[in-house]
CSV table of C-alpha atoms and ligand atoms in Angstrom, one decimal:
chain,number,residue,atom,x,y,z
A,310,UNK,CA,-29.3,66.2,-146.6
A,311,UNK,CA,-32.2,66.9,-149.2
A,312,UNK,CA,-34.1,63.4,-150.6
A,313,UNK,CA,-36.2,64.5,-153.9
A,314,UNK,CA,-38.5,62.4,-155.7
A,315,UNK,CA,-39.3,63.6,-159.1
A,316,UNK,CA,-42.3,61.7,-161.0
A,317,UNK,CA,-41.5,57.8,-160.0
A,318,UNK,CA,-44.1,55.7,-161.0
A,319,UNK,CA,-44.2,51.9,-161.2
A,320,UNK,CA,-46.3,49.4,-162.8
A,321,UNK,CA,-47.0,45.8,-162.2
A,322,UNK,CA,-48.6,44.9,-164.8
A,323,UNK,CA,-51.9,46.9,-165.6
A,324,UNK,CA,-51.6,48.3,-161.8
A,325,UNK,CA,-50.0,51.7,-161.6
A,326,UNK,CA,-48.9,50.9,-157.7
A,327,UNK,CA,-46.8,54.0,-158.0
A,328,UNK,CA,-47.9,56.8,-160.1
A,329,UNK,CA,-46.1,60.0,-160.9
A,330,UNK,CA,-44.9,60.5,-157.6
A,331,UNK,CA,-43.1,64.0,-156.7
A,332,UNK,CA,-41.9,65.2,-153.2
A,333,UNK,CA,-38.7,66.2,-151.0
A,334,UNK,CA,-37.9,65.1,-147.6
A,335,UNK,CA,-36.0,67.7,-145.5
A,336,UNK,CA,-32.9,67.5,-143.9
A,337,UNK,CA,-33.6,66.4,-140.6
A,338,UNK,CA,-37.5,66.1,-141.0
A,339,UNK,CA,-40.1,63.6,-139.8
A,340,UNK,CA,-41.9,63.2,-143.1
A,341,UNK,CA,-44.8,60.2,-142.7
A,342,UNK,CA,-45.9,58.5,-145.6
A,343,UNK,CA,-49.6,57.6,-145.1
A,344,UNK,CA,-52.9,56.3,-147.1
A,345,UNK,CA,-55.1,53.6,-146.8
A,346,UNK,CA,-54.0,49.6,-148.0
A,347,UNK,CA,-52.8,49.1,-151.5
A,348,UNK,CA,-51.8,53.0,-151.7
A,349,UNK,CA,-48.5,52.1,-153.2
A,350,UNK,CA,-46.4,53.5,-149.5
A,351,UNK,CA,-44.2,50.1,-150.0
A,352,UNK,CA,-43.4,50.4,-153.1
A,353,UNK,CA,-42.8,54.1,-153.0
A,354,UNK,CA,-40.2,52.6,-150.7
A,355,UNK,CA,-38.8,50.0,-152.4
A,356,UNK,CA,-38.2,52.4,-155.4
A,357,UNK,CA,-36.7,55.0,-153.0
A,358,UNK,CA,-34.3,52.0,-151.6
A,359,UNK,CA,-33.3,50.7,-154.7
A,360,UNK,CA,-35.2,47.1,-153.7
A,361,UNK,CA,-37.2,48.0,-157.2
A,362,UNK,CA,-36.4,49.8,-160.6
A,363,UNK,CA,-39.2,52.7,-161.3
A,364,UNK,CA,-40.2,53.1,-164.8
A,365,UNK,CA,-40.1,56.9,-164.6
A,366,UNK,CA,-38.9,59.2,-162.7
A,367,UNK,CA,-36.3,59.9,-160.9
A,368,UNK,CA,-34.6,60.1,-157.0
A,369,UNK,CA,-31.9,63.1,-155.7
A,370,UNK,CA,-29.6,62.7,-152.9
A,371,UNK,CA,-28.2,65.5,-152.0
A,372,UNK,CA,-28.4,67.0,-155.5
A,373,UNK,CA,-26.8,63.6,-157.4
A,374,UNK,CA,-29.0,61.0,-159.1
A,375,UNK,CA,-29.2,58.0,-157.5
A,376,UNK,CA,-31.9,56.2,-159.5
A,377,UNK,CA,-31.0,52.5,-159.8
A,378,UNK,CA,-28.7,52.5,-157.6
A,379,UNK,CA,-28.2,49.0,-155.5
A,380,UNK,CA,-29.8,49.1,-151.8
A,381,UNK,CA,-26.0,48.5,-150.9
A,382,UNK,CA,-24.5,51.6,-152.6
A,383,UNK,CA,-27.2,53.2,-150.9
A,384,UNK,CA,-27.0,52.4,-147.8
A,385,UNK,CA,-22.9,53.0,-147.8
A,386,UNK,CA,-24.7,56.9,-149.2
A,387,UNK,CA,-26.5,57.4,-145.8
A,388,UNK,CA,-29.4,55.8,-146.7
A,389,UNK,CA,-30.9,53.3,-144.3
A,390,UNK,CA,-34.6,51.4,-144.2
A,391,UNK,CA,-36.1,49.0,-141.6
A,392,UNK,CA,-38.8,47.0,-143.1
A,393,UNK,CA,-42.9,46.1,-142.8
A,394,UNK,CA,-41.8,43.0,-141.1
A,395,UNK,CA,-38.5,43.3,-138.8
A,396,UNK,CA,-35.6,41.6,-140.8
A,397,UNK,CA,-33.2,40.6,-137.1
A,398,UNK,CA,-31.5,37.3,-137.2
A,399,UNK,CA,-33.7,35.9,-134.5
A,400,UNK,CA,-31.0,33.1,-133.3
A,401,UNK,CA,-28.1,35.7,-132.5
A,402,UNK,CA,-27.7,37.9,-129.5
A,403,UNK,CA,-28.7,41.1,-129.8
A,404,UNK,CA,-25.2,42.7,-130.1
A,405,UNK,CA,-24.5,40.6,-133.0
A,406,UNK,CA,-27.3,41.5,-135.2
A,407,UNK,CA,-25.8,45.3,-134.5
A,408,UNK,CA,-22.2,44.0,-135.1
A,409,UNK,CA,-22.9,42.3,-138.3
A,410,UNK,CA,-24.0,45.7,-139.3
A,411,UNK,CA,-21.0,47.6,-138.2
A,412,UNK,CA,-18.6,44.9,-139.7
A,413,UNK,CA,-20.3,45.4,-142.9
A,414,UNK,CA,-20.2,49.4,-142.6
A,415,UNK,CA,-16.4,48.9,-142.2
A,416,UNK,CA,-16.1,47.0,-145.1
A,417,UNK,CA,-15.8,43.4,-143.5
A,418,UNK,CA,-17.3,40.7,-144.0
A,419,UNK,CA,-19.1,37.8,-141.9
A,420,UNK,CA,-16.0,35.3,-143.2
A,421,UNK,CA,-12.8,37.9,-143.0
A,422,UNK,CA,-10.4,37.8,-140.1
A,423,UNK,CA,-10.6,40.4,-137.3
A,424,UNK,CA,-7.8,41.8,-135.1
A,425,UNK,CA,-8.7,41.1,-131.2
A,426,UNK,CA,-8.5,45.0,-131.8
A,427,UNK,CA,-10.8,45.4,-134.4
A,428,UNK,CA,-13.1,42.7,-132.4
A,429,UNK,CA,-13.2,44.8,-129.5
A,430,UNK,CA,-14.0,48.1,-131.4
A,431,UNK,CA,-16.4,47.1,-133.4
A,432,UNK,CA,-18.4,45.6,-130.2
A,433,UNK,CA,-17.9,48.6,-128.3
A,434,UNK,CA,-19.6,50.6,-131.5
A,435,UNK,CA,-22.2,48.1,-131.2
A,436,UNK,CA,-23.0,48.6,-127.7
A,437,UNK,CA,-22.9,52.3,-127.7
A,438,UNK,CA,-25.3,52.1,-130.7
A,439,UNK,CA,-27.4,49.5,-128.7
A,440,UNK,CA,-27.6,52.2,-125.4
A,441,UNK,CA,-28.8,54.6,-127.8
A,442,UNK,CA,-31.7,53.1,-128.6
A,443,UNK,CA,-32.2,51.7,-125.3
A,444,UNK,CA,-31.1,47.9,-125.4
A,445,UNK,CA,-28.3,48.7,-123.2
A,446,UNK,CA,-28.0,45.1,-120.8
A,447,UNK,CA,-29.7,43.1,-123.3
A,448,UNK,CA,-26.6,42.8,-125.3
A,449,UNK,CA,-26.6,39.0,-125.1
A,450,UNK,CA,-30.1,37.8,-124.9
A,451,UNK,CA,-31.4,36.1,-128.3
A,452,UNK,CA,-32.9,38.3,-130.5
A,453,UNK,CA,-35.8,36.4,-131.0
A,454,UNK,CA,-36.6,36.4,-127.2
A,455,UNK,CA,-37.0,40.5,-126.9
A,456,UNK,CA,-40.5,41.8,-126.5
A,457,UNK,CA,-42.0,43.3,-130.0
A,458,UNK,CA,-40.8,47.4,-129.3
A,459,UNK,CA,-37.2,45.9,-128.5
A,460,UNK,CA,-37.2,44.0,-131.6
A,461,UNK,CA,-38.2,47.0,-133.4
A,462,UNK,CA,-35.4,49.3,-131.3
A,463,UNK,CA,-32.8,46.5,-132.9
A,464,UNK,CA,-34.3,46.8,-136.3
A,465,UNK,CA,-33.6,50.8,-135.8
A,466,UNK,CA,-30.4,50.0,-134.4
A,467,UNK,CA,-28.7,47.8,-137.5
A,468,UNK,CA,-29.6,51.1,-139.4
A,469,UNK,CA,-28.4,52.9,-137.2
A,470,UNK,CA,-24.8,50.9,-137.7
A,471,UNK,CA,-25.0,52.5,-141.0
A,472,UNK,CA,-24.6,56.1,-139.9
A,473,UNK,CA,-27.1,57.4,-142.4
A,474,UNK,CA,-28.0,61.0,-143.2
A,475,UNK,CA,-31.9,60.0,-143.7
A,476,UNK,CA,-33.7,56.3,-142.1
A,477,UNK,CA,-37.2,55.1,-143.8
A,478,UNK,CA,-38.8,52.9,-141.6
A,479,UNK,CA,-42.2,51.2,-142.8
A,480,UNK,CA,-45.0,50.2,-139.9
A,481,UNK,CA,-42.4,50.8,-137.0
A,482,UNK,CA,-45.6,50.3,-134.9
A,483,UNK,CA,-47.5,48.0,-136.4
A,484,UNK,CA,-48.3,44.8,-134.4
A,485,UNK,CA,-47.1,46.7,-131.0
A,486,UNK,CA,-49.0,47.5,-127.5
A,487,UNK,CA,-49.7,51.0,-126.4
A,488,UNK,CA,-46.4,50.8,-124.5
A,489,UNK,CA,-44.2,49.8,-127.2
A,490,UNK,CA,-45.7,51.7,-129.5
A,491,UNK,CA,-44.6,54.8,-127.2
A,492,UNK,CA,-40.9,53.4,-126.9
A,493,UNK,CA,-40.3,53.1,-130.4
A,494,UNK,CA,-41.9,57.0,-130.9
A,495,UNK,CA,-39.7,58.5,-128.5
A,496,UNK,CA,-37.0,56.3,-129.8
A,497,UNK,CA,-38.0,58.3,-133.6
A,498,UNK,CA,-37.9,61.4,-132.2
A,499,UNK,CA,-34.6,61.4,-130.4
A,500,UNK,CA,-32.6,60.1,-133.1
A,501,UNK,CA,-33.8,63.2,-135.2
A,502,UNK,CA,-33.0,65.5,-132.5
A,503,UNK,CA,-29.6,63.5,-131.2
A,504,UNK,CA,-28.2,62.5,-134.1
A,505,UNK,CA,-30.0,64.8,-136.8
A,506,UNK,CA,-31.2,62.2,-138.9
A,507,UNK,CA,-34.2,62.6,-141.1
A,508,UNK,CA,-36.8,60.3,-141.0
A,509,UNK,CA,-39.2,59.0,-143.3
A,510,UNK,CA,-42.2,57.2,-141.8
A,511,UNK,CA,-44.9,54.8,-143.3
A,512,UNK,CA,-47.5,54.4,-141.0
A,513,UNK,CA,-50.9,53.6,-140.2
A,514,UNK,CA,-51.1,55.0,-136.6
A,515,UNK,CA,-52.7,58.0,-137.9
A,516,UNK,CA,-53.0,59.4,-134.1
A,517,UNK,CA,-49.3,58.9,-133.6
A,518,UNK,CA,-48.1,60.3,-137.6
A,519,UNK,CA,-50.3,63.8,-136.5
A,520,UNK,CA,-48.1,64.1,-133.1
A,521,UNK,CA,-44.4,62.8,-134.7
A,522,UNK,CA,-44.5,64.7,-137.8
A,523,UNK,CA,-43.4,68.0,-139.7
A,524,UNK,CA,-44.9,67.2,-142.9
A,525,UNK,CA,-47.2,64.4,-143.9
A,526,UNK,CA,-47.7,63.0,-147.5
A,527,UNK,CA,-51.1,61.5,-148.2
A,528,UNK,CA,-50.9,58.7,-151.0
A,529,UNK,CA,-54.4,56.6,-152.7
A,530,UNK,CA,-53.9,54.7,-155.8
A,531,UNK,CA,-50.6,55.1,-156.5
A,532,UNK,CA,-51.0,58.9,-156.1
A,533,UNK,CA,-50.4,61.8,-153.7
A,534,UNK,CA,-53.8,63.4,-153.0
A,535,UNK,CA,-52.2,65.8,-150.4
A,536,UNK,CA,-49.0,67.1,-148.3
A,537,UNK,CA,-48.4,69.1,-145.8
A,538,UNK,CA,-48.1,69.8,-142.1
A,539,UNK,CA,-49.9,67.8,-139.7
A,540,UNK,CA,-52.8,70.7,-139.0
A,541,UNK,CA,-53.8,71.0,-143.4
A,542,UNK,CA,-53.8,67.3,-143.9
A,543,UNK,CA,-55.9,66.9,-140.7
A,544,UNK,CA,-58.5,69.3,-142.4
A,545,UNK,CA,-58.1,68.1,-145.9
A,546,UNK,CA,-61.3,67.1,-147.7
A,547,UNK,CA,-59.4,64.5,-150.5
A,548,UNK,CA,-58.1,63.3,-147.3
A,549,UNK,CA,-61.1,63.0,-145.1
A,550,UNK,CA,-62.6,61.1,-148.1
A,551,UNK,CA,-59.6,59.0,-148.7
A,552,UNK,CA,-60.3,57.8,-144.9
A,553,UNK,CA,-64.2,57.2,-145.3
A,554,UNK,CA,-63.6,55.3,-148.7
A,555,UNK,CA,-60.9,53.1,-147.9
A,556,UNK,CA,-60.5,50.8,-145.6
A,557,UNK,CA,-57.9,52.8,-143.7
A,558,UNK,CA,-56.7,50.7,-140.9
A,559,UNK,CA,-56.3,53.8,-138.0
B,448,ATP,N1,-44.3,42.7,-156.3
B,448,ATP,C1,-45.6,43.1,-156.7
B,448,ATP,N2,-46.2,42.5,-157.7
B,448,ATP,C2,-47.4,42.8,-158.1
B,448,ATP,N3,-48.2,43.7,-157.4
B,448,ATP,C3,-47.6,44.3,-156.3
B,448,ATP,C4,-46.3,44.0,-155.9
B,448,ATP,N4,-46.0,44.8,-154.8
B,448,ATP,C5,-47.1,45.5,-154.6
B,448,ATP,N5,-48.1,45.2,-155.5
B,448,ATP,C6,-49.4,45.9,-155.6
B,448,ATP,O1,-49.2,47.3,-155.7
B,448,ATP,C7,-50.1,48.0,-154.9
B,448,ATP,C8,-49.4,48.8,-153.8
B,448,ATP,O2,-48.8,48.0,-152.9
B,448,ATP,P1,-48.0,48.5,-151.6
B,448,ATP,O3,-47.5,47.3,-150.9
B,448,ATP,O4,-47.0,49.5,-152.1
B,448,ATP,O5,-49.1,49.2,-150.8
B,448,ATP,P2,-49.0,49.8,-149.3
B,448,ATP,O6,-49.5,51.2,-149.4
B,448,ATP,O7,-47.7,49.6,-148.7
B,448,ATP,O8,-50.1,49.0,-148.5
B,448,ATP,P3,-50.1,48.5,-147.0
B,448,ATP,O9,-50.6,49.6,-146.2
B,448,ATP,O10,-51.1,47.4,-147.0
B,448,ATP,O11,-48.8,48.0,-146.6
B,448,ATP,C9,-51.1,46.9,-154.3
B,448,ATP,O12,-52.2,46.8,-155.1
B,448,ATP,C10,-50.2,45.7,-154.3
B,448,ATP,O13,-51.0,44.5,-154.4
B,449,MG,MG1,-46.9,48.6,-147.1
């Protein structure tokens, strides 16, 4: 798996929240995406994930183009997101928010008919898929009633329902204790080691970003000011200044 960005940008309006834009994620890399508010990380995302259309620019998968492509067509590729704000159906049981996801990897939908046989596969994906993040005997408990890093942990495990070749996650650990915040970056680092899928992080945990990842790409105003491996951007100056300028919320 190789993900390469070639000179997106974005405007809204007079605002260039994406600007010129190059990099490549590596095949089964933990690449963070960080910079201070406003930086344009979401929207790097959204362009990456086909939620938005760039006005330049381009994205590879794998050597095709797969600019403009729809967030479905993507996600059937092997390209997966979780969002700022978890996106769970709060109401269901845990196992099916994870079987929605499988269903609709199969090619089923919420309405069609199931075989008892297809039923009982399609749960026993979702439970396997649930054990591997950790949910395993919290299958039936209402979504909405898990503590914040479990909600995450489901959030990572519909995408996981996807079987995808490269996950981008924005602000896994925002909003979470020290505890959870630990679950949820063990939970990151296994499923790059267990199951070989690259990850692409937005974060503003900077402590946590320096210990998770291979390569980290710094972004202010739409722009990348630096990249590289956790030890440069730790002593880079652009970045150093990019922290006491903005309001970087570490
Ligand atoms: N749909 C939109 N319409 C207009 N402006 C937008 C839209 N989405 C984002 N912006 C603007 O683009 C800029 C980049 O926003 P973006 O959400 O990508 O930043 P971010 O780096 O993810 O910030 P944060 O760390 O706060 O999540 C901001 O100035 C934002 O206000
Ligand atoms: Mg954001």
């Amino acid at each position: 798996m190789t993900l390469e960005i070639h000179g997106l940008s974005r405007r809204f309006g007079g605002l260039k929240a994406v600007n010129d834009v190059t990099t490549t994620i590596a095949d089964k890399s933990i690449h963070s995406i960080i910079g201070p508010n406003g930086a344009g990380k979401t929207t790097l995302f959204n362009l990456i994930t086909g939620a938005l259309a760039p006005d330049e620019g381009k994205v590879a998968f794998n050597g095709n183009d797969i600019t403009g492509w729809t967030p479905e067509r993507l996600a059937h590729a092997g390209i997966a997101r979780t969002f700022q704000r978890t996106s769970i159906f709060k109401e269901l049981p845990v196992i099916e928010n994870v079987a929605l996801a499988v269903r609709s990897r199969r090619g089923l939908n919420r309405s069609m008919f199931c075989s008892m046989a297809q039923e009982k596969a399609i749960r026993e994906e979702s439970r396997e898929i649930l054990a591997r993040v950790g949910l395993n005997g919290k299958e039936n408990i209402r979504a909405g009633s898990l503590a914040h890093g479990f909600q995450r942990a489901l959030d990572i495990a519909i995408g996981l329902a996807l079987e995808p070749k490269i996950m981008l996650m924005d602000e896994p650990l925002a909003g979470m204790s020290r505890g959870d915040r630990e679950t949820v970056a063990t939970l990151i680092t296994r499923l790059r080691e267990e199951l070989g899928v690259a990850i692409v992080v937005v974060e503003h945990d900077v402590g946590m970003v320096m210990r998770l990842s291979d390569r980290i790409t710094v972004m202010q105003h739409g722009k990348v000011i630096a990249e590289g491996p956790p030890s440069v951007i730790r002593e880079d100056e652009a970045v150093k200044n990019a922290y006491l300028h903005g309001n970087f919320a570490a």
